[in-house]
Amino acid sequence: MSIKNDTKTFLGFIDEPIEISKNNKEEEEEDDYPYSTKIGGSPIWCAQPPNHLRDLKCNICSSSLSFLLQAYCPLNSLSDYERNFYVFVCPSNECNPLSSGWRVIKCLDPLKEEEEEEGEEEEEEEEEEENVQNEQIEEKAKQNVIEKPVDDWGIEDTDEWGISSSVSTNSTTSTTTESVSNSIDQLLKIRDNAIKEEKKKIKEEEQQKKKKKINIEDDCINEEEIISGVIIPDDKSNQFQSCTLFIEEESIYTKKDKKSSSNKSNNNNNNNNNNNQESDLNQTILKKYQGLESTFGDESGEWSDETYEYVKDRVFSKFIKKISLAPDQCLRYSYNGKPLPMTAEGVKLLSFNQTNNLPPHCSICNSVKVFEFQILSTLISQIKLRDPSDSKKNQLEFSNAFIYTCPNNCFDKQKDTFNNVIYNEETIKIEKSI
């Protein structure tokens, strides 16, 4: 399933490792289809990227960044573009707990106008060809009428019927004119029928050609992808093993949880009377978190039956409760939705205000950026290095990485466009590990 919805929440899970083939020179080659969501390997650019993206550097230590994740995120509200995100991280544990140790590049790939133009040209050519064929058919039918010699009807001198013009009478002329008129009507009907049959035949032939063309195109798609991206040879950012990310809607797991919860509800009702005092204590503590509810969409009732140990760190409790539905998730996508922080420090990080913690703004339209997706720390235990012996490159330490993007998908046409593809940088916020 692809991520293509502006309202739903999607979860990403690490799937099977991507098979790496070798070419004739024994060099490793990865599938170069650009519209994919994956972990590690090399980024698959939609077109040749500019030089400054070929070897991204850490803003703190200036070392080369490692490529962590690629996410294909088209939007229903942006139908003219394909959207990709490329996330890079500094391998040093002194840098990756900080936002400055990360870089996020967004790619907007315009839908190919050439394909549309080619389709229009083909339609125009087919129309012209059909018009020419119709003209030829009509001309041929007309010739069949014209080529009939006039003297067949006895109008010419010394005709086949032996009637001379000098002996013609009014009655003969009238009869001959009527006969000629009837015969022409019959020929016109024959011509019209012939045109219809010819058009029908041509239409059937065109349909057969189209079917053959579709079959050929399907065969091409099955044998190899027509769309291909760009992988930089000897890419320095290729430090992690490449794996696909399997995408599913979060609602699948919430529905399962509701079913299991309904089965347990009857058993829990018997124990409610014994927990009244603890519930009162929980309600008192929950008042301290009321300010967070508007930001992160919590409801106090959701936590009313939790134990005291859970309630004293309500943010962590919410985080655990959410991801426990699908513990292996390493990516949460919810365009313009609500992020899921793990700690109270994470809440402060994402509680933007106009004084101490300004919200990220687009440098072009000045709009406040919206949350798009987050990378969870569950990824750290699942990702593997290409070279396991190089322990220095496996020092990821973070709780969550939150990506914010411009809601208008702005870009500077002159500055950000390379090979007809737009590349620009978006905002990332890092919640430190606990």
CSV table of C-alpha atoms in Angstrom, one decimal:
chain,number,residue,atom,x,y,z
A,1,MET,CA,0.0,0.0,0.0
A,2,SER,CA,1.3,3.5,-0.8
A,3,ILE,CA,1.0,6.5,1.4
A,4,LYS,CA,-1.5,8.6,-0.5
A,5,ASN,CA,-4.1,10.3,1.7
A,6,ASP,CA,-4.3,13.7,3.3
A,7,THR,CA,-6.1,12.7,6.5
A,8,LYS,CA,-5.4,9.1,7.5
A,9,THR,CA,-2.5,7.8,9.7
A,10,PHE,CA,-0.2,5.2,8.2
A,11,LEU,CA,2.4,3.0,9.9
A,12,GLY,CA,5.7,1.8,8.4
A,13,PHE,CA,7.3,-1.6,9.2
A,14,ILE,CA,10.7,-2.9,8.1
A,15,ASP,CA,10.1,-5.7,5.6
A,16,GLU,CA,12.4,-7.9,3.7
A,17,PRO,CA,16.0,-6.8,2.8
A,18,ILE,CA,16.2,-5.5,-0.8
A,19,GLU,CA,18.2,-7.9,-3.0
A,20,ILE,CA,21.3,-6.3,-4.5
A,21,SER,CA,22.3,-7.6,-7.9
A,22,LYS,CA,25.7,-7.3,-9.5
A,23,ASN,CA,26.5,-6.0,-13.0
A,24,ASN,CA,29.2,-7.2,-15.4
A,25,LYS,CA,31.8,-5.3,-13.5
A,26,GLU,CA,30.8,-7.1,-10.3
A,27,GLU,CA,29.5,-3.8,-8.9
A,28,GLU,CA,26.5,-3.9,-6.6
A,29,GLU,CA,23.3,-2.5,-8.2
A,30,GLU,CA,20.0,-1.7,-6.4
A,31,ASP,CA,16.6,-1.4,-8.0
A,32,ASP,CA,16.3,2.2,-9.2
A,33,TYR,CA,12.5,2.7,-9.0
A,34,PRO,CA,12.3,6.2,-7.4
A,35,TYR,CA,8.7,6.1,-5.9
A,36,SER,CA,9.4,3.6,-3.1
A,37,THR,CA,9.6,3.8,0.7
A,38,LYS,CA,12.7,2.1,2.2
A,39,ILE,CA,15.3,2.1,4.9
A,40,GLY,CA,19.1,2.4,4.2
A,41,GLY,CA,21.0,1.7,1.0
A,42,SER,CA,21.4,4.6,-1.4
A,43,PRO,CA,18.8,7.3,-2.0
A,44,ILE,CA,17.0,6.8,-5.3
A,45,TRP,CA,16.7,10.4,-6.7
A,46,CYS,CA,13.9,11.2,-9.2
A,47,ALA,CA,16.5,12.9,-11.4
A,48,GLN,CA,20.2,13.8,-11.2
A,49,PRO,CA,20.5,15.8,-8.0
A,50,PRO,CA,22.6,19.0,-7.7
A,51,ASN,CA,26.2,18.6,-6.4
A,52,HIS,CA,25.4,19.8,-2.9
A,53,LEU,CA,23.1,16.9,-2.3
A,54,ARG,CA,25.5,14.2,-3.5
A,55,ASP,CA,27.5,14.3,-0.3
A,56,LEU,CA,25.6,16.0,2.5
A,57,LYS,CA,27.6,17.1,5.5
A,58,CYS,CA,26.7,17.3,9.2
A,59,ASN,CA,26.0,20.9,10.3
A,60,ILE,CA,27.9,20.2,13.6
A,61,CYS,CA,31.0,18.0,12.8
A,62,SER,CA,31.0,18.4,9.0
A,63,SER,CA,31.3,14.7,8.5
A,64,SER,CA,29.4,12.9,5.7
A,65,LEU,CA,25.8,12.1,6.6
A,66,SER,CA,24.4,8.5,6.3
A,67,PHE,CA,21.2,7.9,4.3
A,68,LEU,CA,18.6,6.6,6.7
A,69,LEU,CA,15.2,6.6,5.0
A,70,GLN,CA,13.3,7.4,1.8
A,71,ALA,CA,9.5,8.0,1.9
A,72,TYR,CA,7.2,8.2,-1.1
A,73,CYS,CA,4.4,10.6,0.1
A,74,PRO,CA,2.1,11.8,-2.7
A,75,LEU,CA,-0.8,14.0,-1.7
A,76,ASN,CA,-4.4,14.0,-3.1
A,77,SER,CA,-4.3,17.8,-2.8
A,78,LEU,CA,-1.1,18.0,-4.9
A,79,SER,CA,-2.0,15.8,-7.9
A,80,ASP,CA,0.4,17.4,-10.3
A,81,TYR,CA,3.5,16.2,-8.4
A,82,GLU,CA,5.0,13.1,-7.0
A,83,ARG,CA,6.6,13.6,-3.6
A,84,ASN,CA,9.6,12.0,-2.1
A,85,PHE,CA,11.5,12.6,1.2
A,86,TYR,CA,15.1,11.7,1.8
A,87,VAL,CA,16.3,11.6,5.5
A,88,PHE,CA,20.0,11.8,6.3
A,89,VAL,CA,21.6,11.5,9.8
A,90,CYS,CA,25.1,12.0,11.2
A,91,PRO,CA,26.5,8.6,12.4
A,92,SER,CA,28.1,10.2,15.5
A,93,ASN,CA,26.1,9.9,18.8
A,94,GLU,CA,27.3,13.4,19.7
A,95,CYS,CA,25.4,14.8,16.7
A,96,ASN,CA,22.4,12.6,15.9
A,97,PRO,CA,20.6,13.4,19.3
A,98,LEU,CA,20.4,17.0,18.0
A,99,SER,CA,18.3,18.4,15.1
A,100,SER,CA,21.4,19.9,13.5
A,101,GLY,CA,22.8,16.4,13.0
A,102,TRP,CA,20.0,15.6,10.6
A,103,ARG,CA,18.9,16.8,7.1
A,104,VAL,CA,15.6,16.2,5.3
A,105,ILE,CA,15.3,16.8,1.5
A,106,LYS,CA,11.9,17.0,-0.2
A,107,CYS,CA,11.6,16.2,-3.9
A,108,LEU,CA,8.7,17.3,-6.1
A,109,ASP,CA,8.7,15.5,-9.4
A,110,PRO,CA,6.2,17.0,-11.9
A,111,LEU,CA,4.0,14.6,-13.7
A,112,LYS,CA,5.5,14.2,-17.2
A,113,GLU,CA,3.8,16.6,-19.6
A,114,GLU,CA,5.6,14.9,-22.5
A,115,GLU,CA,3.5,11.8,-22.0
A,116,GLU,CA,0.3,13.9,-22.1
A,117,GLU,CA,1.4,15.7,-25.2
A,118,GLU,CA,2.4,12.4,-26.9
A,119,GLY,CA,-1.1,11.1,-26.1
A,120,GLU,CA,-2.7,14.2,-27.6
A,121,GLU,CA,-0.5,13.9,-30.7
A,122,GLU,CA,-1.5,10.3,-31.2
A,123,GLU,CA,-5.2,11.1,-30.9
A,124,GLU,CA,-4.8,14.0,-33.5
A,125,GLU,CA,-2.9,11.6,-35.8
A,126,GLU,CA,-5.6,9.0,-35.5
A,127,GLU,CA,-8.3,11.6,-36.2
A,128,GLU,CA,-6.4,12.9,-39.3
A,129,GLU,CA,-5.9,9.4,-40.5
A,130,GLU,CA,-9.6,8.5,-40.0
A,131,ASN,CA,-10.6,11.7,-41.9
A,132,VAL,CA,-8.3,10.9,-44.8
A,133,GLN,CA,-9.7,7.3,-45.0
A,134,ASN,CA,-13.3,8.6,-44.9
A,135,GLU,CA,-12.5,11.1,-47.7
A,136,GLN,CA,-11.0,8.3,-49.8
A,137,ILE,CA,-14.0,6.0,-49.2
A,138,GLU,CA,-16.4,8.8,-50.2
A,139,GLU,CA,-14.4,9.7,-53.3
A,140,LYS,CA,-14.3,6.1,-54.4
A,141,ALA,CA,-18.1,5.8,-54.0
A,142,LYS,CA,-18.6,9.0,-56.0
A,143,GLN,CA,-16.4,7.7,-58.8
A,144,ASN,CA,-18.5,4.5,-58.9
A,145,VAL,CA,-21.5,6.8,-59.7
A,146,ILE,CA,-19.7,9.1,-62.1
A,147,GLU,CA,-18.0,6.4,-64.0
A,148,LYS,CA,-21.3,5.0,-65.1
A,149,PRO,CA,-21.5,6.2,-68.8
A,150,VAL,CA,-24.4,8.5,-69.6
A,151,ASP,CA,-25.1,6.7,-72.8
A,152,ASP,CA,-26.1,3.6,-70.9
A,153,TRP,CA,-29.5,5.3,-70.4
A,154,GLY,CA,-29.9,6.1,-74.1
A,155,ILE,CA,-29.2,9.8,-73.8
A,156,GLU,CA,-26.1,10.0,-76.1
A,157,ASP,CA,-26.2,9.8,-79.9
A,158,THR,CA,-25.9,6.4,-81.4
A,159,ASP,CA,-26.2,4.7,-78.0
A,160,GLU,CA,-26.5,1.0,-77.3
A,161,TRP,CA,-30.2,1.1,-77.4
A,162,GLY,CA,-30.3,2.5,-80.9
A,163,ILE,CA,-32.1,5.7,-79.9
A,164,SER,CA,-31.1,8.8,-81.7
A,165,SER,CA,-31.4,12.3,-80.2
A,166,SER,CA,-33.3,13.5,-83.2
A,167,VAL,CA,-36.2,11.1,-82.5
A,168,SER,CA,-36.5,11.8,-78.7
A,169,THR,CA,-40.0,12.8,-77.5
A,170,ASN,CA,-41.3,14.4,-74.3
A,171,SER,CA,-42.5,11.1,-73.0
A,172,THR,CA,-39.2,9.4,-73.6
A,173,THR,CA,-37.3,12.2,-71.9
A,174,SER,CA,-39.6,12.0,-68.8
A,175,THR,CA,-39.2,8.3,-68.5
A,176,THR,CA,-35.4,8.4,-69.0
A,177,THR,CA,-35.1,11.2,-66.3
A,178,GLU,CA,-37.1,9.2,-63.8
A,179,SER,CA,-35.0,6.0,-64.4
A,180,VAL,CA,-31.8,7.9,-64.1
A,181,SER,CA,-33.0,9.5,-60.8
A,182,ASN,CA,-34.0,6.1,-59.3
A,183,SER,CA,-30.7,4.5,-60.4
A,184,ILE,CA,-28.7,7.3,-58.8
A,185,ASP,CA,-30.6,7.0,-55.5
A,186,GLN,CA,-29.8,3.3,-55.5
A,187,LEU,CA,-26.1,4.0,-56.2
A,188,LEU,CA,-26.1,6.5,-53.4
A,189,LYS,CA,-27.6,4.0,-51.0
A,190,ILE,CA,-25.0,1.4,-52.1
A,191,ARG,CA,-22.3,4.1,-51.6
A,192,ASP,CA,-23.5,4.9,-48.1
A,193,ASN,CA,-23.7,1.3,-47.1
A,194,ALA,CA,-20.2,0.8,-48.4
A,195,ILE,CA,-18.9,3.7,-46.4
A,196,LYS,CA,-20.6,2.4,-43.2
A,197,GLU,CA,-19.0,-1.1,-43.8
A,198,GLU,CA,-15.6,0.4,-44.4
A,199,LYS,CA,-15.8,2.6,-41.3
A,200,LYS,CA,-16.9,-0.4,-39.3
A,201,LYS,CA,-14.0,-2.4,-40.6
A,202,ILE,CA,-11.5,0.4,-39.9
A,203,LYS,CA,-12.8,0.8,-36.4
A,204,GLU,CA,-12.4,-2.9,-35.6
A,205,GLU,CA,-8.9,-2.8,-37.0
A,206,GLU,CA,-8.1,0.2,-34.7
A,207,GLN,CA,-9.5,-1.6,-31.7
A,208,GLN,CA,-7.3,-4.6,-32.5
A,209,LYS,CA,-4.3,-2.3,-32.8
A,210,LYS,CA,-5.0,-0.7,-29.4
A,211,LYS,CA,-5.5,-4.1,-27.7
A,212,LYS,CA,-2.1,-5.2,-29.1
A,213,LYS,CA,-0.5,-2.0,-27.9
A,214,ILE,CA,-1.9,-2.4,-24.4
A,215,ASN,CA,-0.7,-6.0,-24.2
A,216,ILE,CA,2.8,-4.9,-25.3
A,217,GLU,CA,2.8,-2.1,-22.7
A,218,ASP,CA,1.7,-4.5,-20.0
A,219,ASP,CA,4.4,-6.9,-20.9
A,220,CYS,CA,7.0,-4.1,-20.7
A,221,ILE,CA,5.7,-3.1,-17.2
A,222,ASN,CA,5.8,-6.8,-16.0
A,223,GLU,CA,9.3,-7.4,-17.3
A,224,GLU,CA,10.9,-4.1,-16.0
A,225,GLU,CA,9.8,-0.8,-14.6
A,226,ILE,CA,9.5,1.9,-17.2
A,227,ILE,CA,10.2,4.7,-14.6
A,228,SER,CA,13.7,4.7,-13.3
A,229,GLY,CA,15.5,7.0,-10.9
A,230,VAL,CA,19.1,7.9,-10.3
A,231,ILE,CA,21.5,6.2,-7.8
A,232,ILE,CA,24.9,7.9,-7.3
A,233,PRO,CA,27.8,5.5,-7.8
A,234,ASP,CA,30.0,4.9,-4.8
A,235,ASP,CA,27.6,6.9,-2.6
A,236,LYS,CA,29.2,7.8,0.7
A,237,SER,CA,25.8,7.9,2.5
A,238,ASN,CA,25.2,4.2,1.8
A,239,GLN,CA,26.0,2.9,5.2
A,240,PHE,CA,22.9,0.9,6.2
A,241,GLN,CA,21.5,-2.3,4.7
A,242,SER,CA,18.6,-1.6,2.4
A,243,CYS,CA,15.1,-2.8,3.4
A,244,THR,CA,11.7,-2.0,2.1
A,245,LEU,CA,9.1,-0.4,4.4
A,246,PHE,CA,5.7,-2.1,4.5
A,247,ILE,CA,2.9,0.5,4.9
A,248,GLU,CA,-0.5,-0.1,6.5
A,249,GLU,CA,-3.3,2.1,7.9
A,250,GLU,CA,-3.3,2.5,11.6
A,251,SER,CA,-7.1,2.0,11.7
A,252,ILE,CA,-6.5,-1.7,10.9
A,253,TYR,CA,-4.8,-2.1,14.3
A,254,THR,CA,-7.2,0.1,16.3
A,255,LYS,CA,-10.2,-2.0,15.1
A,256,LYS,CA,-8.5,-5.1,16.3
A,257,ASP,CA,-7.8,-3.5,19.7
A,258,LYS,CA,-11.4,-2.4,20.1
A,259,LYS,CA,-12.6,-6.0,19.5
A,260,SER,CA,-10.2,-7.3,22.1
A,261,SER,CA,-11.1,-4.5,24.6
A,262,SER,CA,-14.9,-5.3,24.3
A,263,ASN,CA,-14.2,-8.9,25.3
A,264,LYS,CA,-12.4,-7.8,28.5
A,265,SER,CA,-14.9,-5.0,29.5
A,266,ASN,CA,-17.3,-7.4,31.4
A,267,ASN,CA,-14.4,-8.8,33.5
A,268,ASN,CA,-13.2,-5.4,34.5
A,269,ASN,CA,-16.6,-4.1,35.7
A,270,ASN,CA,-16.4,-6.3,38.8
A,271,ASN,CA,-13.2,-4.6,39.9
A,272,ASN,CA,-14.3,-0.9,39.5
A,273,ASN,CA,-15.6,-0.5,43.1
A,274,ASN,CA,-12.2,-1.3,44.6
A,275,ASN,CA,-10.4,1.4,42.6
A,276,ASN,CA,-12.5,4.5,43.5
A,277,GLN,CA,-9.8,6.0,45.7
A,278,GLU,CA,-7.0,5.4,43.2
A,279,SER,CA,-9.2,6.9,40.5
A,280,ASP,CA,-9.7,10.1,42.5
A,281,LEU,CA,-5.9,10.4,42.9
A,282,ASN,CA,-5.5,9.9,39.2
A,283,GLN,CA,-8.0,12.6,38.4
A,284,THR,CA,-6.1,15.1,40.6
A,285,ILE,CA,-2.8,14.4,38.7
A,286,LEU,CA,-4.5,14.5,35.3
A,287,LYS,CA,-5.3,18.2,35.9
A,288,LYS,CA,-1.6,19.0,35.5
A,289,TYR,CA,-1.8,17.8,31.9
A,290,GLN,CA,-4.9,19.6,30.8
A,291,GLY,CA,-2.8,22.1,28.9
A,292,LEU,CA,-1.4,19.4,26.7
A,293,GLU,CA,-4.8,18.1,25.6
A,294,SER,CA,-5.5,20.8,23.0
A,295,THR,CA,-2.0,20.2,21.4
A,296,PHE,CA,-2.0,16.5,21.2
A,297,GLY,CA,-5.7,15.6,21.2
A,298,ASP,CA,-5.8,13.7,24.5
A,299,GLU,CA,-9.0,13.1,26.4
A,300,SER,CA,-8.8,12.9,30.2
A,301,GLY,CA,-11.3,10.1,30.2
A,302,GLU,CA,-8.9,8.0,28.2
A,303,TRP,CA,-6.6,7.8,31.2
A,304,SER,CA,-9.2,7.7,34.0
A,305,ASP,CA,-8.7,4.0,34.6
A,306,GLU,CA,-4.9,3.9,34.5
A,307,THR,CA,-2.8,3.1,37.6
A,308,TYR,CA,-0.9,5.8,39.4
A,309,GLU,CA,2.4,4.7,38.0
A,310,TYR,CA,1.2,5.2,34.5
A,311,VAL,CA,-0.5,8.5,35.2
A,312,LYS,CA,2.6,10.2,36.7
A,313,ASP,CA,4.2,10.1,33.3
A,314,ARG,CA,1.1,10.6,31.1
A,315,VAL,CA,3.0,11.4,27.9
A,316,PHE,CA,5.0,8.2,28.0
A,317,SER,CA,1.9,6.3,28.9
A,318,LYS,CA,0.1,7.6,25.8
A,319,PHE,CA,3.1,6.8,23.6
A,320,ILE,CA,3.3,3.2,24.9
A,321,LYS,CA,-0.4,2.8,24.6
A,322,LYS,CA,-0.4,3.9,21.0
A,323,ILE,CA,2.6,1.9,19.6
A,324,SER,CA,1.6,-1.2,21.6
A,325,LEU,CA,-1.0,-1.8,19.0
A,326,ALA,CA,1.8,-2.4,16.5
A,327,PRO,CA,5.1,-2.6,18.4
A,328,ASP,CA,7.3,-3.0,15.4
A,329,GLN,CA,6.3,0.2,13.7
A,330,CYS,CA,9.2,2.5,12.9
A,331,LEU,CA,7.4,5.2,11.0
A,332,ARG,CA,4.2,7.1,11.6
A,333,TYR,CA,2.7,9.2,8.7
A,334,SER,CA,-0.1,11.6,9.4
A,335,TYR,CA,-0.1,14.7,7.1
A,336,ASN,CA,-1.2,17.8,9.1
A,337,GLY,CA,-2.0,15.5,11.9
A,338,LYS,CA,-0.6,15.2,15.5
A,339,PRO,CA,2.8,14.0,16.4
A,340,LEU,CA,3.3,11.3,19.1
A,341,PRO,CA,6.1,12.4,21.5
A,342,MET,CA,7.6,9.9,24.0
A,343,THR,CA,8.5,12.3,26.9
A,344,ALA,CA,7.5,15.5,28.5
A,345,GLU,CA,10.6,17.1,26.9
A,346,GLY,CA,9.3,16.0,23.5
A,347,VAL,CA,6.0,17.8,24.3
A,348,LYS,CA,7.9,21.0,25.1
A,349,LEU,CA,9.9,20.6,21.9
A,350,LEU,CA,6.7,20.5,19.8
A,351,SER,CA,4.7,23.0,21.9
A,352,PHE,CA,5.5,26.0,19.6
A,353,ASN,CA,4.9,29.5,20.8
A,354,GLN,CA,5.9,33.0,19.7
A,355,THR,CA,8.4,33.6,22.5
A,356,ASN,CA,10.8,30.8,23.4
A,357,ASN,CA,10.0,28.1,20.8
A,358,LEU,CA,9.0,29.6,17.5
A,359,PRO,CA,7.1,27.3,15.1
A,360,PRO,CA,9.0,26.5,11.8
A,361,HIS,CA,8.0,28.7,9.0
A,362,CYS,CA,8.3,28.4,5.2
A,363,SER,CA,11.0,30.8,4.0
A,364,ILE,CA,9.0,31.5,0.8
A,365,CYS,CA,5.3,31.9,1.8
A,366,ASN,CA,6.0,32.4,5.6
A,367,SER,CA,3.2,29.8,6.4
A,368,VAL,CA,3.6,27.8,9.6
A,369,LYS,CA,4.9,24.3,8.6
A,370,VAL,CA,2.7,21.3,9.4
A,371,PHE,CA,3.6,17.9,10.8
A,372,GLU,CA,4.0,15.2,8.1
A,373,PHE,CA,5.6,12.1,9.6
A,374,GLN,CA,7.9,10.8,12.4
A,375,ILE,CA,10.6,8.2,12.7
A,376,LEU,CA,10.5,6.2,15.9
A,377,SER,CA,13.5,4.8,17.9
A,378,THR,CA,12.2,1.3,17.3
A,379,LEU,CA,14.0,1.6,14.0
A,380,ILE,CA,17.4,1.5,15.8
A,381,SER,CA,17.2,-2.1,16.9
A,382,GLN,CA,16.0,-3.2,13.5
A,383,ILE,CA,18.3,-1.5,11.1
A,384,LYS,CA,21.7,-3.1,10.2
A,385,LEU,CA,25.0,-1.8,9.0
A,386,ARG,CA,26.4,-2.8,5.6
A,387,ASP,CA,29.7,-3.3,7.4
A,388,PRO,CA,29.0,-4.7,10.9
A,389,SER,CA,32.6,-4.3,11.9
A,390,ASP,CA,32.4,-0.6,11.7
A,391,SER,CA,30.8,0.1,15.0
A,392,LYS,CA,31.4,3.9,14.8
A,393,LYS,CA,28.6,4.2,12.3
A,394,ASN,CA,26.0,2.5,14.4
A,395,GLN,CA,25.6,5.0,17.2
A,396,LEU,CA,22.0,6.3,16.6
A,397,GLU,CA,20.5,7.8,19.8
A,398,PHE,CA,17.1,9.4,19.6
A,399,SER,CA,13.6,8.9,20.7
A,400,ASN,CA,11.7,10.4,17.7
A,401,ALA,CA,12.5,12.4,14.6
A,402,PHE,CA,9.6,14.7,13.6
A,403,ILE,CA,9.4,16.1,10.0
A,404,TYR,CA,7.5,19.4,9.3
A,405,THR,CA,6.8,20.6,5.8
A,406,CYS,CA,5.3,23.7,4.1
A,407,PRO,CA,1.6,23.2,3.6
A,408,ASN,CA,1.8,24.9,0.2
A,409,ASN,CA,4.8,22.9,-1.0
A,410,CYS,CA,6.5,26.1,-2.0
A,411,PHE,CA,9.8,26.2,-3.9
A,412,ASP,CA,12.1,28.7,-5.6
A,413,LYS,CA,11.8,27.8,-9.3
A,414,GLN,CA,15.3,29.1,-10.2
A,415,LYS,CA,17.1,27.9,-7.0
A,416,ASP,CA,15.4,24.6,-6.3
A,417,THR,CA,14.9,23.2,-9.8
A,418,PHE,CA,17.4,20.7,-11.2
A,419,ASN,CA,16.8,18.6,-14.3
A,420,ASN,CA,13.1,19.6,-14.2
A,421,VAL,CA,12.8,18.2,-10.6
A,422,ILE,CA,12.4,20.3,-7.4
A,423,TYR,CA,14.7,19.6,-4.5
A,424,ASN,CA,14.4,21.7,-1.3
A,425,GLU,CA,15.1,21.2,2.5
A,426,GLU,CA,12.4,20.8,5.1
A,427,THR,CA,12.5,21.0,9.0
A,428,ILE,CA,13.2,18.2,11.4
A,429,LYS,CA,12.9,18.2,15.2
A,430,ILE,CA,14.7,15.5,17.3
A,431,GLU,CA,13.4,14.3,20.6
A,432,LYS,CA,16.4,13.1,22.6
A,433,SER,CA,16.5,9.5,23.9
A,434,ILE,CA,15.6,8.7,27.5
